[in-house]
Every structure is written in structure tokens, then in C-alpha cells.
Amino acid sequence: MDLMEDMRERAKQDVQKVAFFEGENPTMIKAVAECQATGVAVCTVVGDAAAIRANAEAQGVSLEGVTLVDLADEEANEAFAQRYEALPTCPWKSKGVRRRVVRPMERALMMQALGDVDVTFGGIDCPTGDVILGGQTIIGLADGIDVISSVGIFDIPGYEGSAGQLLGFGDSAVCQNPTPEQEASIAISACETWQALTGTEARCALLSFSTCGSGSGDMVKKVQAARDIAQERRPDLAIDGEFQLDSAINPKVAAHKVKRESAVAGQANIVIWPDLNCGNVGVKLVQQFGHANAYGPMLQGFKKIVCDCSRSAPVPEIVGNVVMSCVRSQALKAKEA
């Protein structure tokens, strides 16, 4: 069973509630219908119920079992606003709450903050920046995390690493030039995501052009500082660096270059790029020349699971991202229990 098949089975074992906020998009409504029909999620769609139903009919899909939250229902909106503004974490005054309960994305996130749903999902129409800002404002950052970031998992044909063909990577989509504190946050979040998705221990390498001081300068010092911060914040996680890529994933190279004890060197299953330039180039190289499939990227760093998909994502990719989001939500609940 491959990783995605395993996650589908896990998603069905403890089905999570997912709120979608782009129900008038033809691709998204097809994905919603498939998620509900296959039992990987309990789906709620937030928006204009009449327009959502018309979209589903036009696409020839059934919304049987899907809950619609109709933002045209003024009585329901008021009742919800009263519930939300009673939250100690509510960031707005009464008028601000009522302006936002009729906006699909913000209403979905408010539902998540109240515990009505476990996951919020969108991004096919909404810009990533809007999703991140909404998530930061309404859901908030996880404890000990300074920045929202992204993580993905490569499935690389012919690669024989410590996790078989799989290799985690981050951040390749959000944080352009992270500070040491932010890079530490990316590494910590990536470990949590890897462990949630694979069920195995994360071994996270902070990448550089230098291995253990073989190079010098501000770029190296930044990665070294990020390592120290990550290890101080989360001594329970295997996070180490600075390593060149081969030192991180190749045991023979690590044995030659790394002259100290390390639980990560030569056996990393996650690599953290030092900035978005490296991240974007690295991902494209592995995809183009390694013919890798990539799961993600997935947003991480929120207190709860908030997902932003690609605007060009087809239905199978969206469904896959929903499945991964649900498995991550299961793991988050288990950790908090």
C-alpha cells in the first residue's frame, strides 16, 4: 500500500469534518462530492446555498450528505455571530463579527475556531495570502511557532533513502527569506506534519552550502542559529544541521563529512531549504530530473489544519489534499488528547 492509499484508509477510520468555502467553483464542488461519497470526510460548504446547489447540478454531481451553510439565512447568521463573539479569542467587536460571518472563508474559519468543523479547505479562487491572513487572525499560530510555512513530500522513483522513496521538504511556497527563528519554526512544523502523515519519526536536516562549519559567512550562521533555536524549543525532535544535501541524506557522505554524533546526518527524511530561492529550484530539479511526484505543498503552523490548494488543482489533487488534511487533523487531536 502506497502512502496515499494508506492515508485514505486512515482518513476513513476517524472521519473529520471539513468546511469548504468555494462552493460555486466547478472543480471544487466536484471534489466535495467525491470526498463525501467516498467517506474520506464529512463535508460542509459555506456560501450562497442556492448558487452552490445550481453549481452542483450544472456539474452533474450529488450533494447528498453534504451540509450547506447558507449565508443568506440572516437568522442563522445572527445566532452564529453571537456564539462566535462569546469566544475569548474573538478579535473583533460586534459589528466586525457580523460583517465577517457572511464572508465564506471567514465564516468557515470561525466555524473551525468554534469546533464545528476540524479542517478548512480552499484556495482555488482565494489568493494564498488571504487564506494565510484569515487563518492567522481567526485560528492563530501553533504554540512555539513564529511563521506560517509549507511542507511537501516527494515520492522519488529509484531513490533509496531512510524512508524508502519518500523525502519531506519545506518551505518551498510561503516564507521567502526566513529568519533563524522562522526557519526553526518551519523545521518544527515540518516534523509534526511528517509524523502525522507517515506515522514515522521525523529526522530533519537544515540545508546549507556548508556542512558543520566547512563554509562560513552570514548564510551559514543563519542556519546554525536556526538549528540551535529549534533544538532548544523542541529537544524531543531530531533536527540538526547545517548540512549539505548529500551529507543530510547519504550515510557514506555523512560518515566522511560529519565528525560528530548526529541522529539526522546521512539519514534525514525531511530537508529544510534555507530560503525560497533554493526551495523552488530544488523542487523543480527533483520533479524534472528525478521524475518525482509531490504531495503538497501543505500549509502548516496554525493551531488547527487550514489548507490552501493550487488554483490549477484538478479534482484528484484536491481530494488528495483533503485526505492529507484530515489525517493531519486526526494526529493533532490525538496529540492534544
CSV table of C-alpha atoms in Angstrom, one decimal:
chain,number,residue,atom,x,y,z
A,1,MET,CA,0.0,0.0,0.0
A,2,ASP,CA,1.5,3.4,-1.0
A,3,LEU,CA,1.4,6.5,1.2
A,4,MET,CA,-1.8,8.0,-0.3
A,5,GLU,CA,-3.7,4.7,-0.1
A,6,ASP,CA,-2.6,4.3,3.5
A,7,MET,CA,-3.8,7.9,4.3
A,8,ARG,CA,-7.2,7.3,2.6
A,9,GLU,CA,-7.8,4.3,4.9
A,10,ARG,CA,-6.7,6.2,7.9
A,11,ALA,CA,-9.0,9.1,7.0
A,12,LYS,CA,-12.0,6.8,6.9
A,13,GLN,CA,-11.2,5.4,10.3
A,14,ASP,CA,-11.9,8.7,12.1
A,15,VAL,CA,-13.7,10.9,9.6
A,16,GLN,CA,-13.0,14.6,10.0
A,17,LYS,CA,-15.4,17.5,9.3
A,18,VAL,CA,-14.2,19.7,6.6
A,19,ALA,CA,-15.5,23.2,5.7
A,20,PHE,CA,-15.2,24.3,2.1
A,21,PHE,CA,-15.7,28.0,1.2
A,22,GLU,CA,-15.6,27.9,-2.6
A,23,GLY,CA,-18.8,26.0,-3.4
A,24,GLU,CA,-19.5,28.0,-6.6
A,25,ASN,CA,-16.3,26.8,-8.2
A,26,PRO,CA,-17.0,23.8,-10.6
A,27,THR,CA,-13.8,21.9,-9.7
A,28,MET,CA,-14.2,22.4,-6.0
A,29,ILE,CA,-17.8,21.2,-5.9
A,30,LYS,CA,-16.8,18.0,-7.8
A,31,ALA,CA,-14.1,17.4,-5.2
A,32,VAL,CA,-16.5,18.0,-2.4
A,33,ALA,CA,-19.0,15.5,-3.8
A,34,GLU,CA,-16.2,12.9,-4.2
A,35,CYS,CA,-14.9,13.4,-0.7
A,36,GLN,CA,-18.4,12.9,0.8
A,37,ALA,CA,-19.3,10.0,-1.5
A,38,THR,CA,-16.1,8.1,-0.7
A,39,GLY,CA,-16.2,8.6,3.0
A,40,VAL,CA,-12.9,10.4,3.5
A,41,ALA,CA,-14.5,13.5,5.0
A,42,VAL,CA,-17.8,14.8,6.3
A,43,CYS,CA,-18.2,17.9,4.1
A,44,THR,CA,-19.8,21.3,4.8
A,45,VAL,CA,-19.9,24.0,2.1
A,46,VAL,CA,-20.3,27.6,3.2
A,47,GLY,CA,-21.8,30.2,0.9
A,48,ASP,CA,-24.9,31.0,-1.1
A,49,ALA,CA,-26.8,27.7,-0.8
A,50,ALA,CA,-28.9,28.3,-4.0
A,51,ALA,CA,-25.8,29.1,-6.1
A,52,ILE,CA,-24.0,26.1,-4.6
A,53,ARG,CA,-26.8,23.7,-5.5
A,54,ALA,CA,-27.0,25.2,-9.0
A,55,ASN,CA,-23.3,24.7,-9.5
A,56,ALA,CA,-23.6,21.0,-8.3
A,57,GLU,CA,-26.5,20.4,-10.7
A,58,ALA,CA,-24.6,22.0,-13.6
A,59,GLN,CA,-21.6,19.7,-12.9
A,60,GLY,CA,-23.8,16.7,-12.6
A,61,VAL,CA,-22.7,15.8,-9.0
A,62,SER,CA,-24.8,14.9,-6.0
A,63,LEU,CA,-24.5,16.8,-2.7
A,64,GLU,CA,-26.2,14.0,-0.7
A,65,GLY,CA,-24.9,14.1,2.8
A,66,VAL,CA,-23.2,17.4,2.3
A,67,THR,CA,-24.2,20.2,4.8
A,68,LEU,CA,-24.8,23.7,3.3
A,69,VAL,CA,-24.3,26.7,5.4
A,70,ASP,CA,-26.4,29.4,3.7
A,71,LEU,CA,-25.0,32.9,4.2
A,72,ALA,CA,-28.4,34.3,3.0
A,73,ASP,CA,-30.0,33.0,6.2
A,74,GLU,CA,-30.0,36.1,8.4
A,75,GLU,CA,-31.4,34.4,11.5
A,76,ALA,CA,-28.7,31.7,11.4
A,77,ASN,CA,-26.0,34.3,10.8
A,78,GLU,CA,-27.1,36.2,13.9
A,79,ALA,CA,-27.2,33.1,16.0
A,80,PHE,CA,-23.7,32.2,14.8
A,81,ALA,CA,-22.3,35.7,15.4
A,82,GLN,CA,-23.5,35.6,19.0
A,83,ARG,CA,-21.7,32.2,19.5
A,84,TYR,CA,-18.5,33.4,17.9
A,85,GLU,CA,-18.3,36.8,19.7
A,86,ALA,CA,-18.5,35.0,23.0
A,87,LEU,CA,-15.2,33.3,22.3
A,88,PRO,CA,-12.4,34.8,24.4
A,89,THR,CA,-10.2,34.8,21.3
A,90,CYS,CA,-12.6,36.8,19.2
A,91,PRO,CA,-10.5,39.5,17.6
A,92,TRP,CA,-13.4,41.9,16.6
A,93,LYS,CA,-16.1,44.0,18.1
A,94,SER,CA,-19.8,43.1,17.4
A,95,LYS,CA,-20.1,45.0,14.1
A,96,GLY,CA,-16.9,43.4,12.8
A,97,VAL,CA,-18.1,39.9,13.6
A,98,ARG,CA,-21.3,40.5,11.8
A,99,ARG,CA,-19.6,41.8,8.7
A,100,ARG,CA,-17.4,38.7,8.6
A,101,VAL,CA,-20.0,35.9,9.2
A,102,VAL,CA,-21.4,36.5,5.7
A,103,ARG,CA,-18.0,36.1,4.0
A,104,PRO,CA,-17.5,32.4,3.1
A,105,MET,CA,-13.8,32.0,4.0
A,106,GLU,CA,-14.0,33.8,7.3
A,107,ARG,CA,-17.3,32.1,8.3
A,108,ALA,CA,-15.6,28.7,7.6
A,109,LEU,CA,-12.6,29.6,9.8
A,110,MET,CA,-14.9,30.9,12.5
A,111,MET,CA,-16.7,27.6,12.4
A,112,GLN,CA,-13.4,25.9,12.9
A,113,ALA,CA,-12.4,28.1,15.8
A,114,LEU,CA,-15.7,27.1,17.5
A,115,GLY,CA,-15.1,23.4,16.8
A,116,ASP,CA,-18.0,23.0,14.4
A,117,VAL,CA,-15.5,21.6,11.9
A,118,ASP,CA,-12.0,20.2,12.1
A,119,VAL,CA,-10.4,21.5,8.8
A,120,THR,CA,-11.0,24.5,6.5
A,121,PHE,CA,-10.2,24.0,2.8
A,122,GLY,CA,-10.0,26.3,-0.2
A,123,GLY,CA,-7.6,28.3,-2.3
A,124,ILE,CA,-8.8,27.5,-5.8
A,125,ASP,CA,-10.3,31.0,-6.1
A,126,CYS,CA,-9.0,32.8,-2.9
A,127,PRO,CA,-5.4,34.0,-3.0
A,128,THR,CA,-3.0,32.2,-0.7
A,129,GLY,CA,-2.2,35.4,1.1
A,130,ASP,CA,-5.9,35.8,2.0
A,131,VAL,CA,-6.1,32.3,3.4
A,132,ILE,CA,-2.9,32.7,5.4
A,133,LEU,CA,-4.1,36.1,6.8
A,134,GLY,CA,-7.5,34.7,7.7
A,135,GLY,CA,-6.1,31.7,9.3
A,136,GLN,CA,-3.6,33.7,11.4
A,137,THR,CA,-6.3,36.1,12.6
A,138,ILE,CA,-9.1,33.6,13.3
A,139,ILE,CA,-7.2,30.3,14.1
A,140,GLY,CA,-3.9,31.6,15.2
A,141,LEU,CA,-0.3,30.2,15.2
A,142,ALA,CA,0.5,27.0,17.0
A,143,ASP,CA,2.4,27.3,20.2
A,144,GLY,CA,6.2,27.9,19.7
A,145,ILE,CA,5.7,28.7,16.0
A,146,ASP,CA,6.7,32.1,14.5
A,147,VAL,CA,5.5,31.8,10.9
A,148,ILE,CA,3.2,30.0,8.6
A,149,SER,CA,5.1,27.9,6.1
A,150,SER,CA,4.6,24.9,3.8
A,151,VAL,CA,5.8,21.4,3.5
A,152,GLY,CA,5.5,18.7,0.9
A,153,ILE,CA,6.6,15.1,0.4
A,154,PHE,CA,8.4,13.8,-2.6
A,155,ASP,CA,7.9,10.3,-3.9
A,156,ILE,CA,11.1,9.8,-5.9
A,157,PRO,CA,11.4,6.8,-8.3
A,158,GLY,CA,14.7,4.9,-7.7
A,159,TYR,CA,15.6,6.8,-4.5
A,160,GLU,CA,16.6,4.7,-1.6
A,161,GLY,CA,16.6,6.9,1.5
A,162,SER,CA,15.9,6.3,5.1
A,163,ALA,CA,12.1,6.4,4.3
A,164,GLY,CA,12.3,4.5,1.0
A,165,GLN,CA,11.3,6.7,-1.9
A,166,LEU,CA,9.8,9.4,0.3
A,167,LEU,CA,11.5,12.7,1.3
A,168,GLY,CA,9.9,15.6,3.0
A,169,PHE,CA,10.8,19.2,2.1
A,170,GLY,CA,10.0,22.7,3.2
A,171,ASP,CA,9.5,25.6,2.8
A,172,SER,CA,9.1,25.9,-1.0
A,173,ALA,CA,6.0,28.1,-1.2
A,174,VAL,CA,5.5,30.7,1.5
A,175,CYS,CA,8.3,32.1,3.6
A,176,GLN,CA,10.8,33.8,1.2
A,177,ASN,CA,13.8,34.5,3.4
A,178,PRO,CA,13.2,33.1,6.9
A,179,THR,CA,15.0,34.5,9.9
A,180,PRO,CA,16.6,31.9,12.2
A,181,GLU,CA,13.5,31.9,14.4
A,182,GLN,CA,11.3,31.4,11.3
A,183,GLU,CA,13.5,28.6,9.9
A,184,ALA,CA,13.4,26.9,13.3
A,185,SER,CA,9.6,27.1,13.2
A,186,ILE,CA,9.5,25.7,9.6
A,187,ALA,CA,11.6,22.7,10.8
A,188,ILE,CA,9.4,22.1,13.9
A,189,SER,CA,6.2,22.3,11.9
A,190,ALA,CA,7.6,20.0,9.1
A,191,CYS,CA,8.5,17.4,11.7
A,192,GLU,CA,4.9,17.5,13.1
A,193,THR,CA,3.5,17.2,9.6
A,194,TRP,CA,5.7,14.3,8.5
A,195,GLN,CA,5.0,12.3,11.7
A,196,ALA,CA,1.2,12.9,11.2
A,197,LEU,CA,1.2,11.8,7.6
A,198,THR,CA,3.7,8.9,7.7
A,199,GLY,CA,3.3,7.7,11.2
A,200,THR,CA,7.1,7.6,11.5
A,201,GLU,CA,9.7,9.6,13.4
A,202,ALA,CA,11.0,12.7,11.6
A,203,ARG,CA,14.7,13.3,11.1
A,204,CYS,CA,15.0,16.9,9.8
A,205,ALA,CA,18.1,18.4,8.2
A,206,LEU,CA,18.7,22.1,7.8
A,207,LEU,CA,20.4,22.6,4.5
A,208,SER,CA,23.2,24.9,3.5
A,209,PHE,CA,26.2,25.0,1.1
A,210,SER,CA,28.2,24.2,4.2
A,211,THR,CA,28.4,21.0,6.4
A,212,CYS,CA,29.3,21.5,10.0
A,213,GLY,CA,31.3,24.7,9.5
A,214,SER,CA,33.0,23.7,6.2
A,215,GLY,CA,31.8,27.1,4.9
A,216,SER,CA,31.4,30.5,6.6
A,217,GLY,CA,29.5,33.7,6.4
A,218,ASP,CA,26.1,35.1,7.3
A,219,MET,CA,24.2,32.5,5.3
A,220,VAL,CA,25.8,29.6,7.3
A,221,LYS,CA,25.4,31.4,10.6
A,222,LYS,CA,21.7,31.8,10.0
A,223,VAL,CA,21.2,28.1,9.5
A,224,GLN,CA,23.3,27.3,12.6
A,225,ALA,CA,21.3,29.7,14.6
A,226,ALA,CA,18.0,28.1,13.4
A,227,ARG,CA,19.3,24.7,14.4
A,228,ASP,CA,20.1,26.0,17.9
A,229,ILE,CA,16.7,27.6,18.3
A,230,ALA,CA,14.9,24.5,17.0
A,231,GLN,CA,16.8,22.2,19.3
A,232,GLU,CA,16.1,24.5,22.3
A,233,ARG,CA,12.4,24.8,21.6
A,234,ARG,CA,11.9,21.1,20.8
A,235,PRO,CA,14.6,18.9,22.2
A,236,ASP,CA,12.3,15.9,21.6
A,237,LEU,CA,12.6,16.3,17.8
A,238,ALA,CA,15.6,15.2,15.7
A,239,ILE,CA,16.5,18.5,14.0
A,240,ASP,CA,20.2,19.1,13.0
A,241,GLY,CA,22.4,21.0,10.6
A,242,GLU,CA,23.9,22.7,8.9
A,243,PHE,CA,24.3,20.1,6.2
A,244,GLN,CA,24.9,20.0,2.5
A,245,LEU,CA,22.2,17.9,0.8
A,246,ASP,CA,24.4,14.8,0.3
A,247,SER,CA,25.6,14.9,4.0
A,248,ALA,CA,21.9,15.0,5.0
A,249,ILE,CA,20.7,12.0,3.1
A,250,ASN,CA,23.7,9.9,2.1
A,251,PRO,CA,25.2,7.8,5.0
A,252,LYS,CA,28.5,7.3,3.3
A,253,VAL,CA,29.0,11.1,2.7
A,254,ALA,CA,27.8,11.9,6.2
A,255,ALA,CA,30.4,9.4,7.7
A,256,HIS,CA,33.1,11.3,5.8
A,257,LYS,CA,31.9,14.9,6.4
A,258,VAL,CA,30.1,14.9,9.8
A,259,LYS,CA,32.7,14.3,12.6
A,260,ARG,CA,30.2,14.4,15.5
A,261,GLU,CA,27.2,12.5,16.7
A,262,SER,CA,24.0,13.2,14.9
A,263,ALA,CA,20.7,11.5,14.7
A,264,VAL,CA,20.0,13.2,11.4
A,265,ALA,CA,23.2,13.2,9.3
A,266,GLY,CA,23.0,10.7,6.4
A,267,GLN,CA,19.5,9.6,7.3
A,268,ALA,CA,17.3,12.7,7.0
A,269,ASN,CA,13.8,12.1,5.8
A,270,ILE,CA,13.0,15.9,5.8
A,271,VAL,CA,15.1,18.7,4.4
A,272,ILE,CA,14.6,22.4,5.1
A,273,TRP,CA,15.7,24.8,2.4
A,274,PRO,CA,17.5,28.0,3.7
A,275,ASP,CA,15.2,30.2,1.6
A,276,LEU,CA,12.5,30.2,-1.1
A,277,ASN,CA,15.0,30.5,-4.0
A,278,CYS,CA,16.6,27.2,-3.0
A,279,GLY,CA,13.3,25.7,-2.3
A,280,ASN,CA,11.7,26.5,-5.6
A,281,VAL,CA,14.7,25.4,-7.6
A,282,GLY,CA,15.2,22.3,-5.5
A,283,VAL,CA,11.6,21.2,-6.0
A,284,LYS,CA,11.7,21.8,-9.8
A,285,LEU,CA,15.0,19.9,-10.1
A,286,VAL,CA,13.7,16.8,-8.3
A,287,GLN,CA,10.5,16.9,-10.3
A,288,GLN,CA,12.1,17.4,-13.7
A,289,PHE,CA,15.1,15.2,-13.4
A,290,GLY,CA,14.1,12.8,-10.6
A,291,HIS,CA,10.6,12.4,-12.1
A,292,ALA,CA,9.2,12.7,-8.6
A,293,ASN,CA,5.6,13.1,-7.6
A,294,ALA,CA,5.0,15.6,-4.8
A,295,TYR,CA,2.3,15.6,-2.2
A,296,GLY,CA,1.5,19.1,-1.2
A,297,PRO,CA,2.7,21.8,-0.5
A,298,MET,CA,0.5,22.0,2.6
A,299,LEU,CA,0.2,25.0,4.9
A,300,GLN,CA,1.5,24.4,8.4
A,301,GLY,CA,1.9,26.4,11.6
A,302,PHE,CA,-1.7,27.1,12.5
A,303,LYS,CA,-3.3,25.8,15.7
A,304,LYS,CA,-5.7,23.8,13.5
A,305,ILE,CA,-5.4,22.5,10.0
A,306,VAL,CA,-6.0,25.2,7.3
A,307,CYS,CA,-5.4,24.1,3.7
A,308,ASP,CA,-4.8,26.2,0.6
A,309,CYS,CA,-4.8,24.3,-2.7
A,310,SER,CA,-3.3,25.4,-6.0
A,311,ARG,CA,-5.6,27.4,-8.3
A,312,SER,CA,-4.9,25.0,-11.1
A,313,ALA,CA,-5.5,21.9,-8.9
A,314,PRO,CA,-7.6,19.2,-10.6
A,315,VAL,CA,-10.2,17.1,-8.7
A,316,PRO,CA,-7.9,14.2,-7.8
A,317,GLU,CA,-5.2,16.6,-6.3
A,318,ILE,CA,-7.8,18.4,-4.3
A,319,VAL,CA,-9.3,15.2,-2.9
A,320,GLY,CA,-5.7,14.0,-2.1
A,321,ASN,CA,-5.0,17.2,-0.2
A,322,VAL,CA,-8.3,16.9,1.7
A,323,VAL,CA,-7.3,13.4,2.7
A,324,MET,CA,-3.9,14.6,4.0
A,325,SER,CA,-5.5,17.4,5.8
A,326,CYS,CA,-7.9,15.0,7.6
A,327,VAL,CA,-5.1,12.7,8.6
A,328,ARG,CA,-3.1,15.7,10.0
A,329,SER,CA,-6.2,16.8,11.9
A,330,GLN,CA,-6.5,13.3,13.4
A,331,ALA,CA,-2.9,13.5,14.6
A,332,LEU,CA,-3.4,17.0,16.0
A,333,LYS,CA,-6.4,15.8,18.1
A,334,ALA,CA,-4.5,12.7,19.3
A,335,LYS,CA,-1.6,15.0,20.4
A,336,GLU,CA,-4.0,17.3,22.3
A,337,ALA,CA,-5.9,14.5,24.0
